[in-house]
Short mmCIF file of C-alpha atoms in Angstrom, two decimals:
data_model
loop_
_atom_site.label_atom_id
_atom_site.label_comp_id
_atom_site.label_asym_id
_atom_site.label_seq_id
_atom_site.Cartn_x
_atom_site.Cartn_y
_atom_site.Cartn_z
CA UNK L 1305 26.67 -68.98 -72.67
CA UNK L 1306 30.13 -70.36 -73.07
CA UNK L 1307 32.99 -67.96 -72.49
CA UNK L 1308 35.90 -67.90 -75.51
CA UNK L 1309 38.67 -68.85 -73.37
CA UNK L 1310 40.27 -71.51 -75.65
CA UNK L 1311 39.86 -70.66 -79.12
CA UNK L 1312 41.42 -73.73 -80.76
CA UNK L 1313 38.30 -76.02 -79.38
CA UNK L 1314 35.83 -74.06 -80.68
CA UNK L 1315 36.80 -74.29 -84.43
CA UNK L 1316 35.43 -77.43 -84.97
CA UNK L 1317 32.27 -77.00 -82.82
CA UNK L 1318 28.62 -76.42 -83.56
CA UNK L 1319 26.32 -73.18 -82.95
CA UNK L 1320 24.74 -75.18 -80.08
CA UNK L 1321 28.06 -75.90 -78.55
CA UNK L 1322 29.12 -72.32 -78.96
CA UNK L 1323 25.83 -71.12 -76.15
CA UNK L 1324 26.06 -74.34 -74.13
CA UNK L 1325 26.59 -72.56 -70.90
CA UNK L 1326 23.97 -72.39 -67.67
CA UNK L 1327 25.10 -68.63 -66.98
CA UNK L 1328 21.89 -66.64 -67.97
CA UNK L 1329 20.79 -63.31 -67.23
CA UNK L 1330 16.93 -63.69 -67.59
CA UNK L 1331 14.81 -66.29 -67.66
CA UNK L 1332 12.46 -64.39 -70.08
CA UNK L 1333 14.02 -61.42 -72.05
CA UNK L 1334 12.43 -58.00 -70.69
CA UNK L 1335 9.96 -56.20 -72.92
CA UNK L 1336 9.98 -53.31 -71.76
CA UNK L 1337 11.72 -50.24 -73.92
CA UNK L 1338 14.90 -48.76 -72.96
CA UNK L 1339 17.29 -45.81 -74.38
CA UNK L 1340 20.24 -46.55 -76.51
CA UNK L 1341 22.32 -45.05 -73.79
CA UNK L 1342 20.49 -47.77 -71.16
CA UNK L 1343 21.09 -50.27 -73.97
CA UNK L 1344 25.03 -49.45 -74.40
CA UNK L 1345 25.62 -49.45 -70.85
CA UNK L 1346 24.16 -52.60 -69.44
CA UNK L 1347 26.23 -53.96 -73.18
CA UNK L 1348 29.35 -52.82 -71.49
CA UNK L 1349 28.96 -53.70 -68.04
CA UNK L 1350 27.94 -57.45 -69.41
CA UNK L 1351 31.15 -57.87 -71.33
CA UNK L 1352 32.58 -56.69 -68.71
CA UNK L 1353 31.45 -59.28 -66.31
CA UNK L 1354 32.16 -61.72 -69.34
CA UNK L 1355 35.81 -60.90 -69.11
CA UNK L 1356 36.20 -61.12 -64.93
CA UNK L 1357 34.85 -64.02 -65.45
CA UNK L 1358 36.78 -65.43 -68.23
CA UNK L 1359 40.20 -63.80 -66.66
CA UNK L 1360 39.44 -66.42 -63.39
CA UNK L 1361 40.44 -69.35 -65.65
CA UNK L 1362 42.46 -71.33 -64.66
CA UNK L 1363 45.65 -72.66 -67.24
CA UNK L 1364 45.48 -75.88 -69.17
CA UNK L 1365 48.95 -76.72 -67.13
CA UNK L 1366 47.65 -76.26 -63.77
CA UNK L 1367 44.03 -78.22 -64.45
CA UNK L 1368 46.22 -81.08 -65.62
CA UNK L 1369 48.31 -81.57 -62.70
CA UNK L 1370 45.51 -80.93 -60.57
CA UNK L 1371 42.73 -83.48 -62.44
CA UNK L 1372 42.21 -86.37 -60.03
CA UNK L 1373 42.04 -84.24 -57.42
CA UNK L 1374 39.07 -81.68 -59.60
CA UNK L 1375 36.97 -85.06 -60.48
CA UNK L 1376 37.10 -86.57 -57.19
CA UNK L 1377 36.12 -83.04 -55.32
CA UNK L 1378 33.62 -81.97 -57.75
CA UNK L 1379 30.13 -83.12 -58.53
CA UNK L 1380 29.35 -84.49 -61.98
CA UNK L 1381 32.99 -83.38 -63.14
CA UNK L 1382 34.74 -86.55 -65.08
CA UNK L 1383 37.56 -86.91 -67.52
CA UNK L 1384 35.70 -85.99 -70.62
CA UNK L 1385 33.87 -82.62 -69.01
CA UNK L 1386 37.40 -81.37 -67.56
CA UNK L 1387 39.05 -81.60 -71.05
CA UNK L 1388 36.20 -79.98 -72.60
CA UNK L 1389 35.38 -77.13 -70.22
CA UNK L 1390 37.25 -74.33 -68.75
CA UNK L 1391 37.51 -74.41 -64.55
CA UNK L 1392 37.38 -71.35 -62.57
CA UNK L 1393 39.33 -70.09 -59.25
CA UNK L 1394 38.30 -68.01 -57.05
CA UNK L 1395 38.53 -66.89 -53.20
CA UNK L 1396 36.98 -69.50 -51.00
CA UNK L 1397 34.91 -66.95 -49.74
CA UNK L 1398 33.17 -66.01 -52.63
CA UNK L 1399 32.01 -70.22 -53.03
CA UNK L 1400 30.79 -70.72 -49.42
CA UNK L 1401 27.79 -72.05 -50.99
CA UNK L 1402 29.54 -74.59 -52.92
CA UNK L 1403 32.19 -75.06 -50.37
CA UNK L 1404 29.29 -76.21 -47.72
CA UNK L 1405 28.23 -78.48 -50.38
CA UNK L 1406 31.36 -79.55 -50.83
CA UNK L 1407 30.75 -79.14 -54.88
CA UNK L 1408 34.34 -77.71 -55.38
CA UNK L 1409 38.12 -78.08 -54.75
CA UNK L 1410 39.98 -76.13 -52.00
CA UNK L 1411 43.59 -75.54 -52.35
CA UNK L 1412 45.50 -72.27 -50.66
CA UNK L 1413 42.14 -70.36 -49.86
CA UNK L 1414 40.89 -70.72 -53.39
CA UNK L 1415 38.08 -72.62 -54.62
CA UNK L 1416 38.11 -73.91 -58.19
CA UNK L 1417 34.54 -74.02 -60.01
CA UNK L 1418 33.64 -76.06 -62.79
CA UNK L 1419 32.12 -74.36 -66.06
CA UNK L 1420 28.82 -75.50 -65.13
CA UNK L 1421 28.52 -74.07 -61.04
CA UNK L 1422 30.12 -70.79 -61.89
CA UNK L 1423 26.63 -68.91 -62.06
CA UNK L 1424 26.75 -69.72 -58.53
CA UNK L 1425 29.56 -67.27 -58.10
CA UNK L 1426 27.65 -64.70 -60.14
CA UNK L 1427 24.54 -65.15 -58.46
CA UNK L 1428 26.47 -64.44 -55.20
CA UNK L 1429 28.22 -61.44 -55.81
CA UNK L 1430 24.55 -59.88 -57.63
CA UNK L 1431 22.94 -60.64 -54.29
CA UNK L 1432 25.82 -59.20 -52.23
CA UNK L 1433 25.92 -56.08 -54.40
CA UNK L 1434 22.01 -55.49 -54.14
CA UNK L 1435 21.98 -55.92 -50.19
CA UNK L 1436 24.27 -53.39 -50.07
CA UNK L 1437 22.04 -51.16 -52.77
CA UNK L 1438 19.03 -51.75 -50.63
CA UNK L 1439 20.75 -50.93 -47.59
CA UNK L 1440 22.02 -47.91 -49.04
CA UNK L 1441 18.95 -46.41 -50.13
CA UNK L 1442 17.18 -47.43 -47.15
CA UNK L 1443 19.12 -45.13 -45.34
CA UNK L 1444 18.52 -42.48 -47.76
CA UNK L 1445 14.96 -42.86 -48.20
CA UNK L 1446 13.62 -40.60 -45.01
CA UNK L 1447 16.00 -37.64 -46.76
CA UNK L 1448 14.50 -38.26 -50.30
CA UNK L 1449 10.35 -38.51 -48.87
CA UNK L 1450 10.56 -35.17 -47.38
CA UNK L 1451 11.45 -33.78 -50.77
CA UNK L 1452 7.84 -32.77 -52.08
CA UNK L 1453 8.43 -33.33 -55.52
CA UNK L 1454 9.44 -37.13 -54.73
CA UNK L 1455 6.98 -37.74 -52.48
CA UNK L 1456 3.95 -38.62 -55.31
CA UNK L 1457 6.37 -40.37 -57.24
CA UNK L 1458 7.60 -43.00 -54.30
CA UNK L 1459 3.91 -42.97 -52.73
CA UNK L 1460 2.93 -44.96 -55.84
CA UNK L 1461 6.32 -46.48 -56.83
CA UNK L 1462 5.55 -49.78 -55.46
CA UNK L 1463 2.13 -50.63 -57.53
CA UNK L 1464 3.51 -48.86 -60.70
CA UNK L 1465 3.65 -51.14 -63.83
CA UNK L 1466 6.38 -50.15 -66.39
CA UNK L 1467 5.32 -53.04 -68.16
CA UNK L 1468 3.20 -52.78 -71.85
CA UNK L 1469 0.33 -51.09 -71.97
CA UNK L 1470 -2.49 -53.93 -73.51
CA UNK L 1471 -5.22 -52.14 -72.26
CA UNK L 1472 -6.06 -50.18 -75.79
CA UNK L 1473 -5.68 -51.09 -79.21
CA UNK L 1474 -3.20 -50.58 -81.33
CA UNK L 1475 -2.35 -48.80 -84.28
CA UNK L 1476 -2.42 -51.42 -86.50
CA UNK L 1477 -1.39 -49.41 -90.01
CA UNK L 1478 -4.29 -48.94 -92.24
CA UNK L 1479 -5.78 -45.99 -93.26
CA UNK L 1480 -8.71 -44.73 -95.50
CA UNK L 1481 -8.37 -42.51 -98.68
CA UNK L 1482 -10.56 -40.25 -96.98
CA UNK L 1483 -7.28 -39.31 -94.20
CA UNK L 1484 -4.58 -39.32 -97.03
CA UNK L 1485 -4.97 -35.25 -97.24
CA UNK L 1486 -4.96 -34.51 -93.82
CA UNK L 1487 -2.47 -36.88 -92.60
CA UNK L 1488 -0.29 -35.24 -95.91
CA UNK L 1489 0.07 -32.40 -93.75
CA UNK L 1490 0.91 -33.43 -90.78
CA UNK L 1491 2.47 -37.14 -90.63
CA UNK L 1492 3.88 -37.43 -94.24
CA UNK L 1493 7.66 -36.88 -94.43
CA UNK L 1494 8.71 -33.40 -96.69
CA UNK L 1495 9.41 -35.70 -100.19
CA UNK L 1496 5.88 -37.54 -100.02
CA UNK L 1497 4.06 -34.20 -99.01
CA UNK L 1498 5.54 -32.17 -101.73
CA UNK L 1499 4.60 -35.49 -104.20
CA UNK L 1500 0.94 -35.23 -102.74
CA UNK L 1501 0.56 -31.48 -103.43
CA UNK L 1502 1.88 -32.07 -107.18
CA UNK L 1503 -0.19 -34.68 -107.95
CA UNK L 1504 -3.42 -32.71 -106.38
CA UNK L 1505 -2.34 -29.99 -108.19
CA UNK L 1506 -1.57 -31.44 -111.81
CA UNK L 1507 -3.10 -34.54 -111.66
CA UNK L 1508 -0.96 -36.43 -113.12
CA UNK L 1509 2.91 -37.39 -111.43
CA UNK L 1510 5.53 -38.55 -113.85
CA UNK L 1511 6.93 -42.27 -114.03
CA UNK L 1512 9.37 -41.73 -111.22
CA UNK L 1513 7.04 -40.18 -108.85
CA UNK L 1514 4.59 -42.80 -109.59
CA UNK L 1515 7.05 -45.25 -108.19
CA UNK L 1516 7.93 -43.67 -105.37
CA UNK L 1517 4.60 -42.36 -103.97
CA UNK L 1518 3.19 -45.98 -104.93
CA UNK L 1519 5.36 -47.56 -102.83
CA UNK L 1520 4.94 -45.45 -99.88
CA UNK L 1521 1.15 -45.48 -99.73
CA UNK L 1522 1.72 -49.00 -99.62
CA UNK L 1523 4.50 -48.76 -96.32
CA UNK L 1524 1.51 -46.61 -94.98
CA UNK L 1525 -0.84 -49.54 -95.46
CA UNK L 1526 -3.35 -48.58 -99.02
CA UNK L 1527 -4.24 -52.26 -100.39
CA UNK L 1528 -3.65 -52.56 -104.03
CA UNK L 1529 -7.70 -51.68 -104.25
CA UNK L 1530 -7.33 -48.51 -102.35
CA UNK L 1531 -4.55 -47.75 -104.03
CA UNK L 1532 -6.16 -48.13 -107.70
CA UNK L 1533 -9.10 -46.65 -106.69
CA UNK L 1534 -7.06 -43.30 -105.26
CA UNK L 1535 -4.67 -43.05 -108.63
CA UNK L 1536 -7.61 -43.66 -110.69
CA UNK L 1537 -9.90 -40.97 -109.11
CA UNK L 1538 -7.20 -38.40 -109.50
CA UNK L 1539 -5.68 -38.86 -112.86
CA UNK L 1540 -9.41 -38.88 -114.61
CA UNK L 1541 -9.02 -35.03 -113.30
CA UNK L 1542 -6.14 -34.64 -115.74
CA UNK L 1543 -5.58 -35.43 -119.29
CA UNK L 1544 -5.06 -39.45 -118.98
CA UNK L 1545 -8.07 -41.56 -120.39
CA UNK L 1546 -9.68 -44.23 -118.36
CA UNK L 1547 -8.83 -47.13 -120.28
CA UNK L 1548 -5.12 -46.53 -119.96
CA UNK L 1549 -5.25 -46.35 -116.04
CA UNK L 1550 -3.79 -49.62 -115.47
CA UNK L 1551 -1.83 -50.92 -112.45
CA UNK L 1552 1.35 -51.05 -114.29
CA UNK L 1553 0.99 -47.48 -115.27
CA UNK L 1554 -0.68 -46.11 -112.12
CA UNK L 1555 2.39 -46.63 -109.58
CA UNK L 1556 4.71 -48.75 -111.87
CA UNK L 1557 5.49 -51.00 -109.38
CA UNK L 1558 2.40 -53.68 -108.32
CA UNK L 1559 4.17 -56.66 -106.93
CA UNK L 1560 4.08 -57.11 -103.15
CA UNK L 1561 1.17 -54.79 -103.13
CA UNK L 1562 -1.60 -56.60 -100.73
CA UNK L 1563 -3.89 -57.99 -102.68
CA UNK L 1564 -7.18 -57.19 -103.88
CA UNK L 1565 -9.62 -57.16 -101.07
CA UNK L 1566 -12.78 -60.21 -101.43
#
């Protein structure tokens, strides 16, 4: 990910140069589900990270006067790289590892990290922050198991899998003319139920609601033969003849419908 810190080199760059940055947070995306309110926080705490990070630039002035001396101290850092990419400072303290690998330039008890080592720094300070965490709740944790209501819950914590459940199949859409009427009642929003009921009423549903309920038996997954077969069977009831129960005039709308089945 490359962090906007000088806007003026970016105009003329590709989308690949625009995400050319080492700083990840996952290797693989997570799957599993979270709230919006999960999703909105760990949004804000990113950028948030995003801008510490991008405030610890350092000033086109002060990496020109201090070039040589960047190139020669860091590794893989030439001419080319330094104009391109933004360098960091930081407290020594938070580089130790790159300052015992002498990867980075010290000057006044600060370290200066090139674009490309800076997930060092992050990787530091998340490791720092969950030692502490663990130590915290380690502490807590006799406190919390005597609470009875806890106790299942952490007995089991550690071989819990919040992961997907593959184990059963999946809903995978379709449905049979035989479940339209009961699932009318139940599953079917208000509009479509009230649509059903006419048409099983009158047997017959004018141009409009043709088009409407049409479409949404096929969102509910009816192929264009189910749905044929189910407009058919119902307006036969009513006063339409059988030769004029075409597709066009059954839902109005047949294209996209999935086709007929072989």
């Amino acid at each position: 990910m490359q962090f906007p810190g000088r806007r003026k080199k970016l105009i003329d760059s590709s989308q690949n140069d625009l995400y050319d940055h080492c700083l990840q947070f996952y290797g693989q995306p997570p799957l599993e589900n979270i709230s919006l309110t999960e999703f909105e926080t760990f949004a804000v705490e990113r950028l948030k990270l995003l801008k510490t990070v991008e405030n610890l630039g350092v000033s086109a002035e002060e990496k020109k006067s201090l070039k040589d001396k960047l190139i020669a101290s860091s590794y893989g850092l030439s001419g080319a790289t330094l104009e391109e990419h933004d360098v960091y400072k930081v407290p020594f303290q938070d580089a130790l590892d790159l300052v015992r690998t002498r990867k980075v330039y010290l000057l006044a008890g600060n370290a200066y990290i090139p674009h490309h080592e800076i997930v060092t720094i992050v990787l530091n300070d998340f490791r720092t922050r969950l030692s502490k965490a663990l130590a915290v709740t380690a502490r807590s944790l006799p406190a919390v198991q005597s609470d009875e209501r806890l106790q299942p819950l952490l007995s089991h914590l550690s071989h819990a899998y919040v992961g997907q459940d593959y184990s059963f199949q999946k809903n995978i859409g379709k449905i049979s003319l035989e479940q339209i009427d009961a699932l009318s009642g139940k599953s079917f929003p208000l509009c479509m139920r009230q649509l059903h009921k006419a048409l099983r009423e009158h047997h017959h549903l004018r141009h409009g609601g043709r088009m409407q309920y049409g479409l949404f038996l096929k969102g509910i997954g009816l192929t264009l033969e189910q749905a044929l077969q189910f407009w058919r069977s119902e307006f036969v009831k009513g006063k339409v003849d059988a030769d004029k129960l075409s597709v066009p005039f059954c839902f109005g709308m047949h294209d996209g419908m999935p086709p007929l089945s072989t």
